[in-house]
Tab-separated table of C-alpha atoms and ligand atoms in Angstrom:
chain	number	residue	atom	x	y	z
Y	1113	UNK	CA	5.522	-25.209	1.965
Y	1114	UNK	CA	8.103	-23.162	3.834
Y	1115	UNK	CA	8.201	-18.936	3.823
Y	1116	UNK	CA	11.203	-19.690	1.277
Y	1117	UNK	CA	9.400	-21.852	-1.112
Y	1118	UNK	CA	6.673	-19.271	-1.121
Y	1119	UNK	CA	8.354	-16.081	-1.365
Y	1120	UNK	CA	9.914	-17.615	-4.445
Y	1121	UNK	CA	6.774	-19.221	-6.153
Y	1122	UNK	CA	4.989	-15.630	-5.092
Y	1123	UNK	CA	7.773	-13.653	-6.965
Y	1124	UNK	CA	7.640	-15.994	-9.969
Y	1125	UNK	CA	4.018	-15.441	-10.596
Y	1126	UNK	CA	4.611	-11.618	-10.112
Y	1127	UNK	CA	7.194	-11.269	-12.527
Y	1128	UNK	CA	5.406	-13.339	-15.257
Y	1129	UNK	CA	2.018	-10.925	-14.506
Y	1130	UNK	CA	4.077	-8.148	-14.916
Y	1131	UNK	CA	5.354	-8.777	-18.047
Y	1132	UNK	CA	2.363	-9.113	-19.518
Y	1133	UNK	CA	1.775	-4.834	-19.009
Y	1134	UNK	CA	5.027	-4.647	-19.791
Y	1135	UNK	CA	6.732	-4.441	-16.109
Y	1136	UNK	CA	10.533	-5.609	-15.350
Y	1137	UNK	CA	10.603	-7.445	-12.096
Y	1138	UNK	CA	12.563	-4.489	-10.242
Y	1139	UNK	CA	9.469	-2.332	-11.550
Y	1140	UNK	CA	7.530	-3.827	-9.240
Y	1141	UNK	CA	7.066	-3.306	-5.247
Y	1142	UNK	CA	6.545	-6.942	-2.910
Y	1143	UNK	CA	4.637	-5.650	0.150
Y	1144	UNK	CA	4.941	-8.655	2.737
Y	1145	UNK	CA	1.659	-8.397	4.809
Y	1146	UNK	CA	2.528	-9.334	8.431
Y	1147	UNK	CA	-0.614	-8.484	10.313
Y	1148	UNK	CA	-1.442	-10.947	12.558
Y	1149	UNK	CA	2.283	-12.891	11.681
Y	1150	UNK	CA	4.588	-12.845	14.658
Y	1151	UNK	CA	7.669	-11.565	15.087
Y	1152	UNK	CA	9.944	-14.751	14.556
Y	1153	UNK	CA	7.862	-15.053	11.036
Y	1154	UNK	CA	8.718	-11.832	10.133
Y	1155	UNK	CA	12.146	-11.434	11.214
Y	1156	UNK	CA	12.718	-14.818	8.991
Y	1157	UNK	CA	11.050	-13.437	5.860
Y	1158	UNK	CA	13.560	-10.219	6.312
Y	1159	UNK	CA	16.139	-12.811	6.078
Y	1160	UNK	CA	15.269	-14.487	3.514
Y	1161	UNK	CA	15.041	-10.734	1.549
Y	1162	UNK	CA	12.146	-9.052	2.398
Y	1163	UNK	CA	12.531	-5.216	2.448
Y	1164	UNK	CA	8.881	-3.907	2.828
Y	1165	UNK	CA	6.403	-4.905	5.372
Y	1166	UNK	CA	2.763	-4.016	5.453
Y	1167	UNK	CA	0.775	-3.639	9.051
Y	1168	UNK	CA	-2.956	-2.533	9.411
Y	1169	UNK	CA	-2.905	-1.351	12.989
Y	1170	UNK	CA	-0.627	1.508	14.388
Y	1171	UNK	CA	-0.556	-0.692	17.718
Y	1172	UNK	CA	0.299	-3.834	16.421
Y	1173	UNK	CA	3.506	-2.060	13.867
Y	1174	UNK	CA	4.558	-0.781	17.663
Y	1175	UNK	CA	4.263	-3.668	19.274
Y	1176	UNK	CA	6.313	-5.874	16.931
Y	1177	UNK	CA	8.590	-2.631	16.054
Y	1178	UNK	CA	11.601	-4.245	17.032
Y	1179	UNK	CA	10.933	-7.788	14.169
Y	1180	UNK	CA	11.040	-4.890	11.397
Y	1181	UNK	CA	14.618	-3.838	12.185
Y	1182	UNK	CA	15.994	-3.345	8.715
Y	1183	UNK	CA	12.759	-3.421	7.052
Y	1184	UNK	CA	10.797	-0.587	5.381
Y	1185	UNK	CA	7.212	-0.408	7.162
Y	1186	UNK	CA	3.979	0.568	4.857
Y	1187	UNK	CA	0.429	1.181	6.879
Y	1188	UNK	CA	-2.161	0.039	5.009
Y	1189	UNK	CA	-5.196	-0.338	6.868
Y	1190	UNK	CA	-7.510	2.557	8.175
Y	1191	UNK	CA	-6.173	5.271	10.302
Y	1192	UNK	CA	-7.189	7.292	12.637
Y	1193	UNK	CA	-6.140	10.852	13.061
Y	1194	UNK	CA	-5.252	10.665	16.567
Y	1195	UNK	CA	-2.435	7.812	15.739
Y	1196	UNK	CA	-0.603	9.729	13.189
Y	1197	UNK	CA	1.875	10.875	15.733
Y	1198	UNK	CA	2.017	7.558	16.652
Y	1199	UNK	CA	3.351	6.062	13.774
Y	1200	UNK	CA	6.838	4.865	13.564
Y	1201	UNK	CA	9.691	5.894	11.799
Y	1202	UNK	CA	10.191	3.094	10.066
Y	1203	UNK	CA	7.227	3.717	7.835
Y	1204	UNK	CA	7.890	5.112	4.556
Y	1205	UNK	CA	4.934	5.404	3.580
Y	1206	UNK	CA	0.981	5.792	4.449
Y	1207	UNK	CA	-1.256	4.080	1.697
Y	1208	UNK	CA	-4.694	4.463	3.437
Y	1209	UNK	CA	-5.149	8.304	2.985
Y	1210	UNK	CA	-8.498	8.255	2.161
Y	1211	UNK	CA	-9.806	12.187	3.369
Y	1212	UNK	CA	-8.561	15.599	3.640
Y	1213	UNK	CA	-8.653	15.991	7.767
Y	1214	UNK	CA	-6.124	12.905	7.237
Y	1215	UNK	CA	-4.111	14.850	5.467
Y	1216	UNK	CA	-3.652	17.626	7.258
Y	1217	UNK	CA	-3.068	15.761	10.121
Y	1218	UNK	CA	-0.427	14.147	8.817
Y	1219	UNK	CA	0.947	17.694	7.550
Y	1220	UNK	CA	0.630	19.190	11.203
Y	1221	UNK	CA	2.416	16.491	12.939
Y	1222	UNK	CA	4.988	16.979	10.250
Y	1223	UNK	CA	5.746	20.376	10.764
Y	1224	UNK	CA	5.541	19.950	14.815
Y	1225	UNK	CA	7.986	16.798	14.562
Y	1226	UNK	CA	9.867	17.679	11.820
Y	1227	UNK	CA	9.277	14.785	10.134
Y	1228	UNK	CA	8.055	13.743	6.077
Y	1229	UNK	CA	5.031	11.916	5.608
Y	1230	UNK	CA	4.932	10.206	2.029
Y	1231	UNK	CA	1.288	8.662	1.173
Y	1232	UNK	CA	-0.987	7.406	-1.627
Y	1233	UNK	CA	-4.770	8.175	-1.723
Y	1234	UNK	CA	-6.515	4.912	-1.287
Y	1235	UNK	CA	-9.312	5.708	-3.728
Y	1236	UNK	CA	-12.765	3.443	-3.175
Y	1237	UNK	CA	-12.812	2.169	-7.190
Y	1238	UNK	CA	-16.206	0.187	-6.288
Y	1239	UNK	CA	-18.116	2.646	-4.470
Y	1240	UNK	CA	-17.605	0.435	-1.760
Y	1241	UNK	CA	-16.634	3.446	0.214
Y	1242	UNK	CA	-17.536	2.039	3.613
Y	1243	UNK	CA	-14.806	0.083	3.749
Y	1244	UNK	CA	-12.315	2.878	3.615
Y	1245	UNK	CA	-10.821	4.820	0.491
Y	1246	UNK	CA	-12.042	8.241	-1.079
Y	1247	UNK	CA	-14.565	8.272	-3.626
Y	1248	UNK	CA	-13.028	8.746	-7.236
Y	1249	UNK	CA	-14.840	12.099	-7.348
Y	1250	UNK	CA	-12.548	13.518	-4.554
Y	1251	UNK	CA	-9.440	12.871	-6.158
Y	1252	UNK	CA	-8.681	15.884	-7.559
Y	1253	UNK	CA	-9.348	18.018	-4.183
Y	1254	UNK	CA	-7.090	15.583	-2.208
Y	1255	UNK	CA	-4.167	15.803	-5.067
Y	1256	UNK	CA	-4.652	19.794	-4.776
Y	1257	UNK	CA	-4.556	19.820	-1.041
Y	1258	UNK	CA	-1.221	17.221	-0.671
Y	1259	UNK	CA	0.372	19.424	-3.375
Y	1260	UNK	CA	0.379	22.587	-1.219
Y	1261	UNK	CA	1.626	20.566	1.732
Y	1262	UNK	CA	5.171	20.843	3.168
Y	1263	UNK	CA	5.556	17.758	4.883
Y	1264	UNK	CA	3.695	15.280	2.742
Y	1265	UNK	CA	4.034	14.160	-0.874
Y	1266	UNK	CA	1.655	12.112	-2.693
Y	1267	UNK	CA	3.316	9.116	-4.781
Y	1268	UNK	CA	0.409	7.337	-5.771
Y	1269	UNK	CA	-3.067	5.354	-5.533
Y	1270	UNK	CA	-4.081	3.068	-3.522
Y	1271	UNK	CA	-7.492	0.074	-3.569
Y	1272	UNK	CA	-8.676	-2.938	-2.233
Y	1273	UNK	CA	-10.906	-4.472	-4.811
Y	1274	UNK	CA	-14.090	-5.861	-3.513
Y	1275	UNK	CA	-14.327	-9.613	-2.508
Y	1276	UNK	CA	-15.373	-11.611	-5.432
Y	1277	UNK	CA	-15.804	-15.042	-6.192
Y	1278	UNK	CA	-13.429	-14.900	-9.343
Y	1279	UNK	CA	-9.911	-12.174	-9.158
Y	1280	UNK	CA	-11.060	-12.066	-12.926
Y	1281	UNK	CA	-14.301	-10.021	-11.890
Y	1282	UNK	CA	-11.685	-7.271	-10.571
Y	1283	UNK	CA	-10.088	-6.270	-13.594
Y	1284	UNK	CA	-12.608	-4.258	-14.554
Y	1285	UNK	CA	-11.768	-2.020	-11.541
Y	1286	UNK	CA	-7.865	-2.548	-11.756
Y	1287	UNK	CA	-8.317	-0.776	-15.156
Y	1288	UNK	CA	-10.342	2.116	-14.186
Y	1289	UNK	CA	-7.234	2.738	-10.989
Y	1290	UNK	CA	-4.822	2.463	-14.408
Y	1291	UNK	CA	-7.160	5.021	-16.085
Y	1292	UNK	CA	-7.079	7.389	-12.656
Y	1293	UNK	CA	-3.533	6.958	-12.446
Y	1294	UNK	CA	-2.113	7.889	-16.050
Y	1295	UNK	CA	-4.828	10.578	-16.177
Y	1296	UNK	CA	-3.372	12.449	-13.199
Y	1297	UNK	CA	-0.153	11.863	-13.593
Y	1298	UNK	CA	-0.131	13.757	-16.779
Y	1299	UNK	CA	-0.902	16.853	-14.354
Y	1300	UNK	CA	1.917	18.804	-14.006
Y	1301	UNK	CA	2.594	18.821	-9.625
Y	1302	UNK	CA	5.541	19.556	-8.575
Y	1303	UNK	CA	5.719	17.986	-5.264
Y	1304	UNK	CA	3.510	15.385	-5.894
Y	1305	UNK	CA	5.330	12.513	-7.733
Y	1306	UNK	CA	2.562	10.142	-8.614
Y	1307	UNK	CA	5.186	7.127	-9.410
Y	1308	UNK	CA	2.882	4.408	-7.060
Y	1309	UNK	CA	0.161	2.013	-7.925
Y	1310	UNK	CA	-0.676	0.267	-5.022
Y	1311	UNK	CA	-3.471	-2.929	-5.908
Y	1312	UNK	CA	-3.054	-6.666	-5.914
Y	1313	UNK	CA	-3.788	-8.902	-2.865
Y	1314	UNK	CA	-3.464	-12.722	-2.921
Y	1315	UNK	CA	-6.339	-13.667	-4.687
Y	1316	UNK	CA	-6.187	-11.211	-7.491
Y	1317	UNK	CA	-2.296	-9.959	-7.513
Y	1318	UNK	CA	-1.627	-11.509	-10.993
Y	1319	UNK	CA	-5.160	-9.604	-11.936
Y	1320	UNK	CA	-3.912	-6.148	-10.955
Y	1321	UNK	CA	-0.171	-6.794	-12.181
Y	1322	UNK	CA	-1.670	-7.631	-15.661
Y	1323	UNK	CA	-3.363	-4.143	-15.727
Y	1324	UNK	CA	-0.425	-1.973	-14.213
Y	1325	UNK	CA	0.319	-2.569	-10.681
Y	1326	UNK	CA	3.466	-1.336	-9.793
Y	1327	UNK	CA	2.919	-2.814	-5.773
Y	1328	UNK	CA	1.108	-5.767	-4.144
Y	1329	UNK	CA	0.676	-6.111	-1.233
Y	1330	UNK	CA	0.640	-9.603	-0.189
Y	1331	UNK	CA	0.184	-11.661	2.983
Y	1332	UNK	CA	-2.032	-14.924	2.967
Y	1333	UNK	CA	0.182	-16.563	-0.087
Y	1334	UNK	CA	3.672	-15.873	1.763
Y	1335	UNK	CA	2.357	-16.277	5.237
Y	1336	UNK	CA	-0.544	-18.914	5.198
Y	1337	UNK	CA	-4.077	-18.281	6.469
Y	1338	UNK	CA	-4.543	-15.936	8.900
Y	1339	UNK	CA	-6.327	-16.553	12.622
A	152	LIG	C1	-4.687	-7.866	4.730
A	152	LIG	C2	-4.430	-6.924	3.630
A	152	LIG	C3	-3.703	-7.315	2.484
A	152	LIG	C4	-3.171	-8.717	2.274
A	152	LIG	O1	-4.218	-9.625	2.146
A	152	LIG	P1	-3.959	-11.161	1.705
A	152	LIG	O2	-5.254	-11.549	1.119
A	152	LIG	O3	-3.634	-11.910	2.936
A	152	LIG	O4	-2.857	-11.158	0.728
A	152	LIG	C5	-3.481	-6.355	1.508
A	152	LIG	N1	-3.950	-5.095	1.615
A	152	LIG	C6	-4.643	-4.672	2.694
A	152	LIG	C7	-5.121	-3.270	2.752
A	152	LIG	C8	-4.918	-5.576	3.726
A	152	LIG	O5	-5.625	-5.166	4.797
């Protein structure tokens, strides 16, 4: 199947999983995935109405910079402090914020560049924490620290359930981020606007729609296997 056919067939099976939490299809965030994907891929799937594009690797978003003309950018993989300045500014928003030196990296180069660093926490909801994410314990610390910061504003959570053999065998932890999330969000921040839940990959999407997702972020079902 062409990019088309699956960009359609992936939205249809988004927008009945949403439903069943109760979602509207414009409640819901499409991250196209486009690591590995080359430029001509991606500057097709903007035409065909893609608006945000997920990359893993600070080098690779610069590299293919130019494909994402028109496109909102979204770094999802794990990130290194020295690369924050690095990061284009194209990307809207930082989902891998996983630790507090993170943070206030992203703060400093904010304040030297003048520039505004929106992020979610991506919170480790297996214990699986070597993989990247914060443990669900630091949470609240993180929250408190982003809420004091000038140039960065927390809108959300972020996971990547672990691999398993069945997307069913994720719920369980696409619940407990639902928990997380309407728990803190019934703290009163001011700056932080916790409005984001970030969880849903190919395999389990429909999974994490079903229990609240308000973004997936999805590459091997629009794109095809990756090299
Ligand atoms: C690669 C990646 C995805 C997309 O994975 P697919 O299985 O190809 O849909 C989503 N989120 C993160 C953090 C990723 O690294």
């Amino acid at each position: 199947m062409g990019l088309k056919e699956n960009i359609e067939e992936v939205r249809e099976r988004i927008n009945r999983a949403a439903a069943k939490f109760g979602h509207r299809p414009e409640d819901i965030t499409l991250i196209a995935v486009t690591k590995t994907v080359e430029e001509d891929r991606i500057r097709e799937a903007i035409q065909l109405g893609m608006k945000d594009m997920g990359e893993n690797r600070v080098q690779e978003m610069l590299r293919k910079q130019e494909a994402f003309q028109g496109a909102h950018l979204h770094m999802i993989g794990q990130l290194q402090r020295n690369k924050v300045r690095q990061l284009p500014d194209s990307v809207v928003l930082v989902q891998s914020v996983d630790r507090l030196s993170l943070l206030e990296e992203l703060e400093r180069i904010g304040i030297r560049d003048d520039r505004f660093f929106e992020v979610l926490l991506e919170v480790s909801i297996a214990g699986e924490e070597q993989k990247g994410g914060c443990p669900v314990e630091e949470i609240p610390s993180l929250l408190d620290a982003a809420e004091a910061m000038t140039h960065v504003r927390c809108r959300g959570f972020m996971t990547v359930a672990p691999v398993v053999e069945h997307p069913e065998e994720s719920r369980i932890y696409f619940k407990k981020m639902r928990t997380l999330f309407e728990k803190n969000r019934t703290i009163g921040y001011n700056r932080n606007q916790l409005d984001i839940l970030s969880m849903g990959m190919s395999h389990d999407f429909e999974v994490a729609l079903e229990e609240g997702a308000t973004m997936v972020r999805i590459g091997t079902a629009l794109f095809g296997k990756r090299s």
